[in-house]
Amino acid sequence: MKRRTKILTATALTGTLLTGGTALADARGWWPGPKTVRVMLPEGQTNPSIANGVALGGEVAVYQSSGLGPTALNPSAPAGTPESFTDPALTEGATGVTITEAQALVVLRNIKTNLEAAGLTPADVITMKAYLANPPGAEIADYAGWNRAYRQYFANIDLKSHEVVPVPMGTSPAKAPLLANNARPARVSTEVASLPVQGWLVEVEVTARYKKR
């Protein structure tokens, strides 16, 4: 009886190893070449907001930004308030724009400027981390506002039709994004207790790849 139990256990273990071996063999097809960037996208979606993951070859040159926050560009708001770190010019004509959304628009534009100084563009971004603080009086971070702002600068070109997808700002009807961009970085967004500058609700860092020379 004991011998039979051992045989069954060994057979089950062998089956597990074979299954794992098959999965590993399939995954090996995902290993990138030395100078390759491979992006894993959700299956069946033509306009996903983010990638499931990104694989980098060992010879791919990358740029890592620091965490960037919004610039105080609203002279009508008291200094140090969340409202002061918005740019009315970016949201002109839009209705229902949240403070987090308005700040995120400024942050993403700052990311664009930062990348351009390094010889890159938002189209080269492969990973992104977003840190969100709760707006005053709110129990959780404004993920919806952040995601609307994100679509203004990222993931707004349909992968199948290659057409620019209209996106909403606040509660206004969807229209052409502030920046047409096909990039879909692997992304994480997380709520934090506080950010380093009083009034900040959004801080973002990105990794971007340099294209082949």
Short mmCIF file of C-alpha atoms in Angstrom, two decimals:
data_model
loop_
_atom_site.label_atom_id
_atom_site.label_comp_id
_atom_site.label_asym_id
_atom_site.label_seq_id
_atom_site.Cartn_x
_atom_site.Cartn_y
_atom_site.Cartn_z
CA MET A 1 0.00 0.00 0.00
CA LYS A 2 2.77 2.37 0.86
CA ARG A 3 4.62 1.50 -2.36
CA ARG A 4 1.50 2.23 -4.45
CA THR A 5 1.08 5.60 -2.73
CA LYS A 6 4.65 6.50 -3.55
CA ILE A 7 4.15 5.58 -7.23
CA LEU A 8 0.99 7.73 -7.49
CA THR A 9 2.78 10.65 -5.85
CA ALA A 10 5.71 10.33 -8.22
CA THR A 11 3.37 10.18 -11.23
CA ALA A 12 1.53 13.31 -10.11
CA LEU A 13 4.80 15.14 -9.56
CA THR A 14 6.05 14.12 -13.00
CA GLY A 15 2.87 15.50 -14.55
CA THR A 16 3.35 18.79 -12.72
CA LEU A 17 6.92 19.07 -13.92
CA LEU A 18 5.90 18.34 -17.51
CA THR A 19 3.17 20.96 -17.36
CA GLY A 20 5.59 23.49 -15.90
CA GLY A 21 8.14 22.60 -18.55
CA THR A 22 5.60 23.27 -21.30
CA ALA A 23 4.72 26.65 -19.79
CA LEU A 24 8.39 27.50 -19.54
CA ALA A 25 8.95 26.55 -23.16
CA ASP A 26 6.09 28.83 -24.23
CA ALA A 27 7.46 31.66 -22.10
CA ARG A 28 10.87 31.33 -23.70
CA GLY A 29 9.33 32.66 -26.87
CA TRP A 30 8.86 35.90 -24.95
CA TRP A 31 12.53 36.34 -24.16
CA PRO A 32 13.65 39.50 -25.98
CA GLY A 33 16.65 39.80 -28.25
CA PRO A 34 19.58 41.90 -26.98
CA LYS A 35 18.19 45.14 -28.45
CA THR A 36 14.49 44.32 -28.34
CA VAL A 37 11.61 45.79 -26.34
CA ARG A 38 8.55 43.52 -26.18
CA VAL A 39 5.26 44.73 -24.74
CA MET A 40 2.66 42.25 -23.48
CA LEU A 41 -0.84 43.63 -24.03
CA PRO A 42 -4.21 42.32 -22.82
CA GLU A 43 -5.51 39.83 -25.36
CA GLY A 44 -8.35 40.92 -27.61
CA GLN A 45 -8.29 44.62 -26.71
CA THR A 46 -7.67 47.22 -29.39
CA ASN A 47 -7.22 50.18 -27.06
CA PRO A 48 -6.01 48.94 -23.65
CA SER A 49 -4.86 51.63 -21.24
CA ILE A 50 -1.78 49.81 -19.94
CA ALA A 51 0.45 46.84 -20.75
CA ASN A 52 0.53 43.62 -18.77
CA GLY A 53 4.30 43.77 -18.80
CA VAL A 54 7.40 44.76 -20.74
CA ALA A 55 10.49 42.70 -21.59
CA LEU A 56 13.81 44.44 -22.27
CA GLY A 57 16.84 43.04 -24.03
CA GLY A 58 20.13 43.38 -22.21
CA GLU A 59 21.49 45.99 -24.62
CA VAL A 60 18.50 48.34 -24.53
CA ALA A 61 19.46 51.77 -23.20
CA VAL A 62 16.88 53.15 -20.78
CA TYR A 63 16.19 56.43 -19.00
CA GLN A 64 14.68 56.61 -15.51
CA SER A 65 13.04 59.83 -14.43
CA SER A 66 12.75 60.99 -10.87
CA GLY A 67 9.31 61.39 -9.37
CA LEU A 68 7.82 64.52 -10.89
CA GLY A 69 4.93 66.51 -9.48
CA PRO A 70 2.83 69.41 -10.72
CA THR A 71 4.03 72.99 -11.11
CA ALA A 72 2.17 75.81 -9.35
CA LEU A 73 0.62 77.60 -12.33
CA ASN A 74 -2.70 78.86 -10.98
CA PRO A 75 -2.15 82.41 -9.68
CA SER A 76 -5.76 82.72 -8.54
CA ALA A 77 -5.38 79.94 -5.93
CA PRO A 78 -3.65 80.38 -2.54
CA ALA A 79 -0.05 79.16 -2.49
CA GLY A 80 0.40 75.60 -1.28
CA THR A 81 -3.16 74.53 -1.96
CA PRO A 82 -3.95 71.66 -4.35
CA GLU A 83 -5.68 74.14 -6.64
CA SER A 84 -2.48 76.18 -7.00
CA PHE A 85 -0.77 73.21 -8.70
CA THR A 86 -3.03 73.30 -11.74
CA ASP A 87 -2.87 75.12 -15.06
CA PRO A 88 -6.18 76.72 -16.07
CA ALA A 89 -4.98 76.83 -19.68
CA LEU A 90 -4.98 73.02 -19.84
CA THR A 91 -8.60 72.68 -18.72
CA GLU A 92 -10.07 75.75 -20.41
CA GLY A 93 -13.60 75.04 -21.64
CA ALA A 94 -13.88 71.71 -19.80
CA THR A 95 -16.40 71.03 -17.05
CA GLY A 96 -16.25 68.73 -14.05
CA VAL A 97 -12.46 68.44 -13.99
CA THR A 98 -11.29 67.19 -10.59
CA ILE A 99 -8.28 68.62 -8.76
CA THR A 100 -6.37 65.34 -9.12
CA GLU A 101 -7.16 65.27 -12.83
CA ALA A 102 -6.05 68.89 -13.30
CA GLN A 103 -2.80 68.26 -11.40
CA ALA A 104 -2.14 65.07 -13.35
CA LEU A 105 -2.42 66.97 -16.64
CA VAL A 106 0.35 69.28 -15.44
CA VAL A 107 2.47 66.36 -14.18
CA LEU A 108 2.22 64.47 -17.46
CA ARG A 109 3.16 67.57 -19.40
CA ASN A 110 6.16 67.93 -17.07
CA ILE A 111 7.03 64.29 -17.82
CA LYS A 112 6.93 65.11 -21.52
CA THR A 113 9.29 68.06 -21.01
CA ASN A 114 11.63 65.95 -18.87
CA LEU A 115 11.78 63.23 -21.51
CA GLU A 116 12.43 65.69 -24.32
CA ALA A 117 15.41 67.07 -22.41
CA ALA A 118 16.81 63.52 -22.43
CA GLY A 119 16.20 63.07 -26.16
CA LEU A 120 13.00 61.05 -25.69
CA THR A 121 9.23 61.46 -26.00
CA PRO A 122 6.19 60.00 -24.18
CA ALA A 123 6.00 57.43 -26.99
CA ASP A 124 9.21 55.89 -25.57
CA VAL A 125 7.80 55.30 -22.07
CA ILE A 126 7.70 51.62 -21.09
CA THR A 127 6.89 51.73 -17.35
CA MET A 128 5.13 54.23 -15.12
CA LYS A 129 4.49 54.55 -11.39
CA ALA A 130 1.89 57.03 -10.16
CA TYR A 131 1.52 58.06 -6.52
CA LEU A 132 -1.80 59.63 -5.58
CA ALA A 133 -2.72 61.46 -2.38
CA ASN A 134 -6.32 61.83 -1.31
CA PRO A 135 -7.96 65.13 -2.29
CA PRO A 136 -9.06 67.22 0.70
CA GLY A 137 -12.13 65.66 2.32
CA ALA A 138 -11.94 62.47 0.24
CA GLU A 139 -11.53 59.00 1.73
CA ILE A 140 -9.65 57.53 -1.24
CA ALA A 141 -7.48 58.77 -4.09
CA ASP A 142 -9.17 59.99 -7.25
CA TYR A 143 -8.23 57.13 -9.57
CA ALA A 144 -10.92 58.04 -12.10
CA GLY A 145 -9.57 61.57 -12.48
CA TRP A 146 -6.02 60.26 -12.77
CA ASN A 147 -7.02 57.78 -15.46
CA ARG A 148 -8.79 60.45 -17.50
CA ALA A 149 -5.68 62.63 -17.40
CA TYR A 150 -3.48 59.65 -18.29
CA ARG A 151 -5.48 58.99 -21.44
CA GLN A 152 -4.86 62.59 -22.54
CA TYR A 153 -1.17 61.74 -22.96
CA PHE A 154 -0.97 57.94 -23.25
CA ALA A 155 -2.76 54.96 -24.81
CA ASN A 156 -5.14 56.93 -27.02
CA ILE A 157 -4.49 55.41 -30.45
CA ASP A 158 -6.44 52.28 -31.39
CA LEU A 159 -4.01 49.43 -32.04
CA LYS A 160 -6.15 47.92 -34.78
CA SER A 161 -7.43 50.93 -36.71
CA HIS A 162 -4.48 53.20 -35.77
CA GLU A 163 -6.95 56.04 -35.30
CA VAL A 164 -6.76 58.55 -32.46
CA VAL A 165 -9.44 57.78 -29.86
CA PRO A 166 -11.35 60.77 -28.37
CA VAL A 167 -11.02 61.00 -24.60
CA PRO A 168 -13.06 62.90 -22.00
CA MET A 169 -11.81 65.66 -19.74
CA GLY A 170 -13.88 65.93 -16.59
CA THR A 171 -17.54 65.56 -17.50
CA SER A 172 -17.11 67.18 -20.91
CA PRO A 173 -17.75 65.16 -24.09
CA ALA A 174 -14.78 63.20 -25.38
CA LYS A 175 -12.58 64.90 -27.93
CA ALA A 176 -9.07 64.65 -29.37
CA PRO A 177 -6.44 64.10 -26.62
CA LEU A 178 -3.84 66.69 -25.71
CA LEU A 179 -1.16 64.38 -27.13
CA ALA A 180 -1.79 61.49 -29.52
CA ASN A 181 0.39 58.64 -28.24
CA ASN A 182 0.38 54.92 -28.98
CA ALA A 183 2.49 53.96 -25.92
CA ARG A 184 1.02 51.66 -23.31
CA PRO A 185 3.48 51.38 -20.44
CA ALA A 186 3.37 48.75 -17.74
CA ARG A 187 1.87 50.89 -14.98
CA VAL A 188 1.05 50.92 -11.31
CA SER A 189 -1.04 53.54 -9.48
CA THR A 190 -1.07 53.62 -5.71
CA GLU A 191 -2.57 55.73 -2.96
CA VAL A 192 -0.07 57.26 -0.53
CA ALA A 193 -0.50 59.04 2.79
CA SER A 194 1.33 62.15 1.62
CA LEU A 195 3.64 63.56 -1.05
CA PRO A 196 6.81 65.65 -0.60
CA VAL A 197 5.30 69.04 -1.46
CA GLN A 198 2.33 70.50 0.37
CA GLY A 199 -0.60 70.58 -2.01
CA TRP A 200 0.61 67.85 -4.36
CA LEU A 201 -1.91 65.12 -5.10
CA VAL A 202 0.03 63.46 -7.92
CA GLU A 203 3.63 62.37 -8.43
CA VAL A 204 4.77 60.25 -11.38
CA GLU A 205 7.99 58.52 -12.40
CA VAL A 206 8.65 56.79 -15.73
CA THR A 207 11.17 54.58 -17.45
CA ALA A 208 11.69 55.16 -21.17
CA ARG A 209 13.72 53.28 -23.74
CA TYR A 210 16.08 54.73 -26.29
CA LYS A 211 15.39 53.46 -29.80
CA LYS A 212 18.05 51.67 -31.78
CA ARG A 213 20.68 53.95 -33.25
#
